[in-house]
């Protein structure tokens, strides 16, 4: 089975469930967005969090996707940067516990990155992200050896603010023979750096994951049309449309796969990341596009039924049974 390495912001999610959305307005965080915050805003949020019940989980888009893959039994690794603090230790221990090859770098100057995650009553999540050490990963810190032995590199779009680092990572990965997977991350990130996303997808990326807002920010079109535009630029294009499922296109083959029925959405954190986990797991096993997407739907449909991105073992056992049913079809 092929191995996958993730490159992303090593973040710890601190999650809190809201009774209503007034706190988001108070904090100046648009619902459903991911906003980068500074020290002052982080302190302001921490004061609020100290009066609420919070839950800790490892986060970051690529980190979530790699965790999902590891829980399915895939060979995985992760490259990121943390601080010398409790959050950094928490992140590292979680990698080791899940048998993810730890390629974390340490910052002596900056604290670990934290994603303050507000979960609205409808399950929608809003992030105030303090990147800290996570954003201090530099091109010159990456080595060819980090990528050897893997078949795929999974990059999160949140990293695009450092063009040099992303391009160097891709060059090293290509030199080591890897295919490049890019998750577009967030519609506002895509809109703010459209030219660079276009360069990456036209020139380097093999597999693109986008949700409908990101696909629209990139192409200006609705999901199905956007899929066609993106698919012309890469090998496999995936556009996720939430509860309506996903569209996938590879060359002339195009499919639509439904989402799994879910009675109650608790928290949408990680839904897209876990879809990518399931899809890539199928790909590393050599399954059809249809089966890859169905596995993706099983994972994303399950993670939205728990708070955060950590699912108990019983749920993983059930997920594996459901995957085996699909493979037997």
mmCIF file with all atom_site columns, C-alpha atoms in Angstrom, residues 22-169:
data_model
loop_
_atom_site.group_PDB
_atom_site.id
_atom_site.type_symbol
_atom_site.label_atom_id
_atom_site.label_alt_id
_atom_site.label_comp_id
_atom_site.label_asym_id
_atom_site.label_entity_id
_atom_site.label_seq_id
_atom_site.pdbx_PDB_ins_code
_atom_site.Cartn_x
_atom_site.Cartn_y
_atom_site.Cartn_z
_atom_site.occupancy
_atom_site.B_iso_or_equiv
_atom_site.pdbx_formal_charge
_atom_site.auth_seq_id
_atom_site.auth_comp_id
_atom_site.auth_asym_id
_atom_site.auth_atom_id
_atom_site.pdbx_PDB_model_num
ATOM 1   C CA . UNK A 1 22  ? -23.360 36.460 19.440 1.00 0.00 ? 22  UNK A CA 1
ATOM 2   C CA . UNK A 1 23  ? -19.814 35.664 20.603 1.00 0.00 ? 23  UNK A CA 1
ATOM 3   C CA . UNK A 1 24  ? -18.668 35.455 16.957 1.00 0.00 ? 24  UNK A CA 1
ATOM 4   C CA . UNK A 1 25  ? -19.906 39.021 16.342 1.00 0.00 ? 25  UNK A CA 1
ATOM 5   C CA . UNK A 1 26  ? -18.258 40.149 19.558 1.00 0.00 ? 26  UNK A CA 1
ATOM 6   C CA . UNK A 1 27  ? -14.931 38.650 18.441 1.00 0.00 ? 27  UNK A CA 1
ATOM 7   C CA . UNK A 1 28  ? -15.292 39.960 14.885 1.00 0.00 ? 28  UNK A CA 1
ATOM 8   C CA . UNK A 1 29  ? -15.162 36.458 13.388 1.00 0.00 ? 29  UNK A CA 1
ATOM 9   C CA . UNK A 1 30  ? -17.433 35.915 10.345 1.00 0.00 ? 30  UNK A CA 1
ATOM 10  C CA . UNK A 1 31  ? -19.357 32.662 10.819 1.00 0.00 ? 31  UNK A CA 1
ATOM 11  C CA . UNK A 1 32  ? -17.872 29.730 8.884  1.00 0.00 ? 32  UNK A CA 1
ATOM 12  C CA . UNK A 1 33  ? -14.589 31.494 8.134  1.00 0.00 ? 33  UNK A CA 1
ATOM 13  C CA . UNK A 1 34  ? -10.990 30.901 9.136  1.00 0.00 ? 34  UNK A CA 1
ATOM 14  C CA . UNK A 1 35  ? -9.422  34.155 10.313 1.00 0.00 ? 35  UNK A CA 1
ATOM 15  C CA . UNK A 1 36  ? -5.796  34.547 11.319 1.00 0.00 ? 36  UNK A CA 1
ATOM 16  C CA . UNK A 1 37  ? -5.479  36.248 14.710 1.00 0.00 ? 37  UNK A CA 1
ATOM 17  C CA . UNK A 1 38  ? -2.690  37.963 16.653 1.00 0.00 ? 38  UNK A CA 1
ATOM 18  C CA . UNK A 1 39  ? -1.524  37.635 20.269 1.00 0.00 ? 39  UNK A CA 1
ATOM 19  C CA . UNK A 1 40  ? -3.997  40.217 21.538 1.00 0.00 ? 40  UNK A CA 1
ATOM 20  C CA . UNK A 1 41  ? -7.003  38.500 19.942 1.00 0.00 ? 41  UNK A CA 1
ATOM 21  C CA . UNK A 1 42  ? -5.787  35.113 21.204 1.00 0.00 ? 42  UNK A CA 1
ATOM 22  C CA . UNK A 1 43  ? -5.678  36.466 24.778 1.00 0.00 ? 43  UNK A CA 1
ATOM 23  C CA . UNK A 1 44  ? -9.194  37.897 24.336 1.00 0.00 ? 44  UNK A CA 1
ATOM 24  C CA . UNK A 1 45  ? -10.477 34.490 23.147 1.00 0.00 ? 45  UNK A CA 1
ATOM 25  C CA . UNK A 1 46  ? -8.638  32.663 25.949 1.00 0.00 ? 46  UNK A CA 1
ATOM 26  C CA . UNK A 1 47  ? -10.430 34.811 28.527 1.00 0.00 ? 47  UNK A CA 1
ATOM 27  C CA . UNK A 1 48  ? -13.772 33.746 26.997 1.00 0.00 ? 48  UNK A CA 1
ATOM 28  C CA . UNK A 1 49  ? -12.641 30.113 26.789 1.00 0.00 ? 49  UNK A CA 1
ATOM 29  C CA . UNK A 1 50  ? -11.654 30.125 30.461 1.00 0.00 ? 50  UNK A CA 1
ATOM 30  C CA . UNK A 1 51  ? -15.364 30.591 31.271 1.00 0.00 ? 51  UNK A CA 1
ATOM 31  C CA . UNK A 1 52  ? -16.495 27.797 28.923 1.00 0.00 ? 52  UNK A CA 1
ATOM 32  C CA . UNK A 1 53  ? -16.111 24.045 28.588 1.00 0.00 ? 53  UNK A CA 1
ATOM 33  C CA . UNK A 1 54  ? -13.410 23.375 25.986 1.00 0.00 ? 54  UNK A CA 1
ATOM 34  C CA . UNK A 1 55  ? -12.049 20.273 24.287 1.00 0.00 ? 55  UNK A CA 1
ATOM 35  C CA . UNK A 1 56  ? -8.503  19.726 22.918 1.00 0.00 ? 56  UNK A CA 1
ATOM 36  C CA . UNK A 1 57  ? -7.702  17.913 19.667 1.00 0.00 ? 57  UNK A CA 1
ATOM 37  C CA . UNK A 1 58  ? -4.864  18.006 17.153 1.00 0.00 ? 58  UNK A CA 1
ATOM 38  C CA . UNK A 1 59  ? -5.873  20.041 14.140 1.00 0.00 ? 59  UNK A CA 1
ATOM 39  C CA . UNK A 1 60  ? -4.703  21.671 10.971 1.00 0.00 ? 60  UNK A CA 1
ATOM 40  C CA . UNK A 1 61  ? -6.165  20.554 7.668  1.00 0.00 ? 61  UNK A CA 1
ATOM 41  C CA . UNK A 1 62  ? -3.310  18.262 6.568  1.00 0.00 ? 62  UNK A CA 1
ATOM 42  C CA . UNK A 1 63  ? -2.878  16.988 10.144 1.00 0.00 ? 63  UNK A CA 1
ATOM 43  C CA . UNK A 1 64  ? -6.541  15.933 10.246 1.00 0.00 ? 64  UNK A CA 1
ATOM 44  C CA . UNK A 1 65  ? -6.351  14.210 6.855  1.00 0.00 ? 65  UNK A CA 1
ATOM 45  C CA . UNK A 1 66  ? -3.211  12.301 7.845  1.00 0.00 ? 66  UNK A CA 1
ATOM 46  C CA . UNK A 1 67  ? -4.777  11.280 11.181 1.00 0.00 ? 67  UNK A CA 1
ATOM 47  C CA . UNK A 1 68  ? -7.802  9.874  9.338  1.00 0.00 ? 68  UNK A CA 1
ATOM 48  C CA . UNK A 1 69  ? -5.520  7.904  7.000  1.00 0.00 ? 69  UNK A CA 1
ATOM 49  C CA . UNK A 1 70  ? -3.488  6.555  9.927  1.00 0.00 ? 70  UNK A CA 1
ATOM 50  C CA . UNK A 1 71  ? -6.664  5.405  11.716 1.00 0.00 ? 71  UNK A CA 1
ATOM 51  C CA . UNK A 1 72  ? -7.576  3.397  8.590  1.00 0.00 ? 72  UNK A CA 1
ATOM 52  C CA . UNK A 1 73  ? -4.168  1.722  8.721  1.00 0.00 ? 73  UNK A CA 1
ATOM 53  C CA . UNK A 1 74  ? -2.403  3.635  5.936  1.00 0.00 ? 74  UNK A CA 1
ATOM 54  C CA . UNK A 1 75  ? 1.324   4.376  6.148  1.00 0.00 ? 75  UNK A CA 1
ATOM 55  C CA . UNK A 1 76  ? 1.634   8.075  6.964  1.00 0.00 ? 76  UNK A CA 1
ATOM 56  C CA . UNK A 1 77  ? 3.997   10.862 7.987  1.00 0.00 ? 77  UNK A CA 1
ATOM 57  C CA . UNK A 1 78  ? 3.622   14.527 8.855  1.00 0.00 ? 78  UNK A CA 1
ATOM 58  C CA . UNK A 1 79  ? 5.854   17.584 8.399  1.00 0.00 ? 79  UNK A CA 1
ATOM 59  C CA . UNK A 1 80  ? 5.110   20.685 10.458 1.00 0.00 ? 80  UNK A CA 1
ATOM 60  C CA . UNK A 1 81  ? 6.499   22.958 13.148 1.00 0.00 ? 81  UNK A CA 1
ATOM 61  C CA . UNK A 1 82  ? 5.589   23.336 16.826 1.00 0.00 ? 82  UNK A CA 1
ATOM 62  C CA . UNK A 1 83  ? 6.860   25.293 19.832 1.00 0.00 ? 83  UNK A CA 1
ATOM 63  C CA . UNK A 1 84  ? 8.589   23.859 22.901 1.00 0.00 ? 84  UNK A CA 1
ATOM 64  C CA . UNK A 1 85  ? 5.427   23.878 24.995 1.00 0.00 ? 85  UNK A CA 1
ATOM 65  C CA . UNK A 1 86  ? 2.515   21.719 26.159 1.00 0.00 ? 86  UNK A CA 1
ATOM 66  C CA . UNK A 1 87  ? 0.574   22.120 22.922 1.00 0.00 ? 87  UNK A CA 1
ATOM 67  C CA . UNK A 1 88  ? 3.634   21.067 20.902 1.00 0.00 ? 88  UNK A CA 1
ATOM 68  C CA . UNK A 1 89  ? 4.074   18.036 23.135 1.00 0.00 ? 89  UNK A CA 1
ATOM 69  C CA . UNK A 1 90  ? 0.359   17.196 22.785 1.00 0.00 ? 90  UNK A CA 1
ATOM 70  C CA . UNK A 1 91  ? 0.667   17.318 18.974 1.00 0.00 ? 91  UNK A CA 1
ATOM 71  C CA . UNK A 1 92  ? 3.811   15.154 18.909 1.00 0.00 ? 92  UNK A CA 1
ATOM 72  C CA . UNK A 1 93  ? 2.363   12.548 21.286 1.00 0.00 ? 93  UNK A CA 1
ATOM 73  C CA . UNK A 1 94  ? -0.736  12.271 19.105 1.00 0.00 ? 94  UNK A CA 1
ATOM 74  C CA . UNK A 1 95  ? 1.389   11.543 16.014 1.00 0.00 ? 95  UNK A CA 1
ATOM 75  C CA . UNK A 1 96  ? 3.317   8.849  17.850 1.00 0.00 ? 96  UNK A CA 1
ATOM 76  C CA . UNK A 1 97  ? 0.179   7.312  19.381 1.00 0.00 ? 97  UNK A CA 1
ATOM 77  C CA . UNK A 1 98  ? -1.320  6.948  15.877 1.00 0.00 ? 98  UNK A CA 1
ATOM 78  C CA . UNK A 1 99  ? 1.906   5.596  14.311 1.00 0.00 ? 99  UNK A CA 1
ATOM 79  C CA . UNK A 1 100 ? 2.323   8.654  12.081 1.00 0.00 ? 100 UNK A CA 1
ATOM 80  C CA . UNK A 1 101 ? 6.013   9.197  11.204 1.00 0.00 ? 101 UNK A CA 1
ATOM 81  C CA . UNK A 1 102 ? 6.990   12.300 13.132 1.00 0.00 ? 102 UNK A CA 1
ATOM 82  C CA . UNK A 1 103 ? 8.855   14.823 10.987 1.00 0.00 ? 103 UNK A CA 1
ATOM 83  C CA . UNK A 1 104 ? 8.060   17.784 13.242 1.00 0.00 ? 104 UNK A CA 1
ATOM 84  C CA . UNK A 1 105 ? 10.487  20.641 13.586 1.00 0.00 ? 105 UNK A CA 1
ATOM 85  C CA . UNK A 1 106 ? 10.735  22.769 16.748 1.00 0.00 ? 106 UNK A CA 1
ATOM 86  C CA . UNK A 1 107 ? 10.737  26.525 17.186 1.00 0.00 ? 107 UNK A CA 1
ATOM 87  C CA . UNK A 1 108 ? 12.614  27.925 20.187 1.00 0.00 ? 108 UNK A CA 1
ATOM 88  C CA . UNK A 1 109 ? 11.140  31.379 19.664 1.00 0.00 ? 109 UNK A CA 1
ATOM 89  C CA . UNK A 1 110 ? 7.428   30.906 19.065 1.00 0.00 ? 110 UNK A CA 1
ATOM 90  C CA . UNK A 1 111 ? 4.619   29.084 20.877 1.00 0.00 ? 111 UNK A CA 1
ATOM 91  C CA . UNK A 1 112 ? 2.731   26.286 19.097 1.00 0.00 ? 112 UNK A CA 1
ATOM 92  C CA . UNK A 1 113 ? -0.117  27.236 16.807 1.00 0.00 ? 113 UNK A CA 1
ATOM 93  C CA . UNK A 1 114 ? -3.645  27.139 18.207 1.00 0.00 ? 114 UNK A CA 1
ATOM 94  C CA . UNK A 1 115 ? -6.952  27.102 16.325 1.00 0.00 ? 115 UNK A CA 1
ATOM 95  C CA . UNK A 1 116 ? -9.680  28.483 18.574 1.00 0.00 ? 116 UNK A CA 1
ATOM 96  C CA . UNK A 1 117 ? -12.731 26.717 17.199 1.00 0.00 ? 117 UNK A CA 1
ATOM 97  C CA . UNK A 1 118 ? -16.262 27.973 17.800 1.00 0.00 ? 118 UNK A CA 1
ATOM 98  C CA . UNK A 1 119 ? -19.022 25.472 17.044 1.00 0.00 ? 119 UNK A CA 1
ATOM 99  C CA . UNK A 1 120 ? -22.401 27.076 16.299 1.00 0.00 ? 120 UNK A CA 1
ATOM 100 C CA . UNK A 1 121 ? -25.675 25.341 17.270 1.00 0.00 ? 121 UNK A CA 1
ATOM 101 C CA . UNK A 1 122 ? -26.093 24.203 13.608 1.00 0.00 ? 122 UNK A CA 1
ATOM 102 C CA . UNK A 1 123 ? -22.651 22.505 13.657 1.00 0.00 ? 123 UNK A CA 1
ATOM 103 C CA . UNK A 1 124 ? -20.962 25.173 11.504 1.00 0.00 ? 124 UNK A CA 1
ATOM 104 C CA . UNK A 1 125 ? -17.483 25.989 12.766 1.00 0.00 ? 125 UNK A CA 1
ATOM 105 C CA . UNK A 1 126 ? -15.555 29.256 12.820 1.00 0.00 ? 126 UNK A CA 1
ATOM 106 C CA . UNK A 1 127 ? -11.819 29.438 13.437 1.00 0.00 ? 127 UNK A CA 1
ATOM 107 C CA . UNK A 1 128 ? -9.674  32.118 15.013 1.00 0.00 ? 128 UNK A CA 1
ATOM 108 C CA . UNK A 1 129 ? -6.240  30.754 14.180 1.00 0.00 ? 129 UNK A CA 1
ATOM 109 C CA . UNK A 1 130 ? -3.034  31.839 15.884 1.00 0.00 ? 130 UNK A CA 1
ATOM 110 C CA . UNK A 1 131 ? -0.316  30.268 13.732 1.00 0.00 ? 131 UNK A CA 1
ATOM 111 C CA . UNK A 1 132 ? 2.684   30.838 16.003 1.00 0.00 ? 132 UNK A CA 1
ATOM 112 C CA . UNK A 1 133 ? 5.436   28.277 15.335 1.00 0.00 ? 133 UNK A CA 1
ATOM 113 C CA . UNK A 1 134 ? 3.349   26.525 12.657 1.00 0.00 ? 134 UNK A CA 1
ATOM 114 C CA . UNK A 1 135 ? 3.890   29.396 10.208 1.00 0.00 ? 135 UNK A CA 1
ATOM 115 C CA . UNK A 1 136 ? 7.635   29.634 10.829 1.00 0.00 ? 136 UNK A CA 1
ATOM 116 C CA . UNK A 1 137 ? 8.468   26.525 8.750  1.00 0.00 ? 137 UNK A CA 1
ATOM 117 C CA . UNK A 1 138 ? 10.909  27.659 6.059  1.00 0.00 ? 138 UNK A CA 1
ATOM 118 C CA . UNK A 1 139 ? 11.941  26.273 2.674  1.00 0.00 ? 139 UNK A CA 1
ATOM 119 C CA . UNK A 1 140 ? 15.548  25.696 3.808  1.00 0.00 ? 140 UNK A CA 1
ATOM 120 C CA . UNK A 1 141 ? 14.392  23.457 6.675  1.00 0.00 ? 141 UNK A CA 1
ATOM 121 C CA . UNK A 1 142 ? 12.941  20.885 4.267  1.00 0.00 ? 142 UNK A CA 1
ATOM 122 C CA . UNK A 1 143 ? 15.122  18.038 3.008  1.00 0.00 ? 143 UNK A CA 1
ATOM 123 C CA . UNK A 1 144 ? 14.767  15.434 0.279  1.00 0.00 ? 144 UNK A CA 1
ATOM 124 C CA . UNK A 1 145 ? 14.975  12.673 2.899  1.00 0.00 ? 145 UNK A CA 1
ATOM 125 C CA . UNK A 1 146 ? 11.703  13.834 4.474  1.00 0.00 ? 146 UNK A CA 1
ATOM 126 C CA . UNK A 1 147 ? 9.825   12.796 1.321  1.00 0.00 ? 147 UNK A CA 1
ATOM 127 C CA . UNK A 1 148 ? 11.597  9.552  0.438  1.00 0.00 ? 148 UNK A CA 1
ATOM 128 C CA . UNK A 1 149 ? 9.565   6.366  0.774  1.00 0.00 ? 149 UNK A CA 1
ATOM 129 C CA . UNK A 1 150 ? 6.211   8.081  0.185  1.00 0.00 ? 150 UNK A CA 1
ATOM 130 C CA . UNK A 1 151 ? 3.980   7.998  -2.892 1.00 0.00 ? 151 UNK A CA 1
ATOM 131 C CA . UNK A 1 152 ? 1.868   11.114 -2.199 1.00 0.00 ? 152 UNK A CA 1
ATOM 132 C CA . UNK A 1 153 ? 2.351   14.532 -0.618 1.00 0.00 ? 153 UNK A CA 1
ATOM 133 C CA . UNK A 1 154 ? -0.804  16.093 0.815  1.00 0.00 ? 154 UNK A CA 1
ATOM 134 C CA . UNK A 1 155 ? -0.587  19.890 1.154  1.00 0.00 ? 155 UNK A CA 1
ATOM 135 C CA . UNK A 1 156 ? -3.156  22.165 2.746  1.00 0.00 ? 156 UNK A CA 1
ATOM 136 C CA . UNK A 1 157 ? -3.966  25.443 1.008  1.00 0.00 ? 157 UNK A CA 1
ATOM 137 C CA . UNK A 1 158 ? -3.535  27.327 4.287  1.00 0.00 ? 158 UNK A CA 1
ATOM 138 C CA . UNK A 1 159 ? 0.226   27.189 3.683  1.00 0.00 ? 159 UNK A CA 1
ATOM 139 C CA . UNK A 1 160 ? 0.178   29.208 0.466  1.00 0.00 ? 160 UNK A CA 1
ATOM 140 C CA . UNK A 1 161 ? 1.178   32.430 2.201  1.00 0.00 ? 161 UNK A CA 1
ATOM 141 C CA . UNK A 1 162 ? 4.783   31.138 1.990  1.00 0.00 ? 162 UNK A CA 1
ATOM 142 C CA . UNK A 1 163 ? 5.206   30.635 -1.752 1.00 0.00 ? 163 UNK A CA 1
ATOM 143 C CA . UNK A 1 164 ? 8.889   29.750 -1.524 1.00 0.00 ? 164 UNK A CA 1
ATOM 144 C CA . UNK A 1 165 ? 8.327   27.017 1.062  1.00 0.00 ? 165 UNK A CA 1
ATOM 145 C CA . UNK A 1 166 ? 5.430   25.397 -0.849 1.00 0.00 ? 166 UNK A CA 1
ATOM 146 C CA . UNK A 1 167 ? 7.349   25.425 -4.150 1.00 0.00 ? 167 UNK A CA 1
ATOM 147 C CA . UNK A 1 168 ? 10.459  23.947 -2.511 1.00 0.00 ? 168 UNK A CA 1
ATOM 148 C CA . UNK A 1 169 ? 8.387   21.209 -0.839 1.00 0.00 ? 169 UNK A CA 1
#
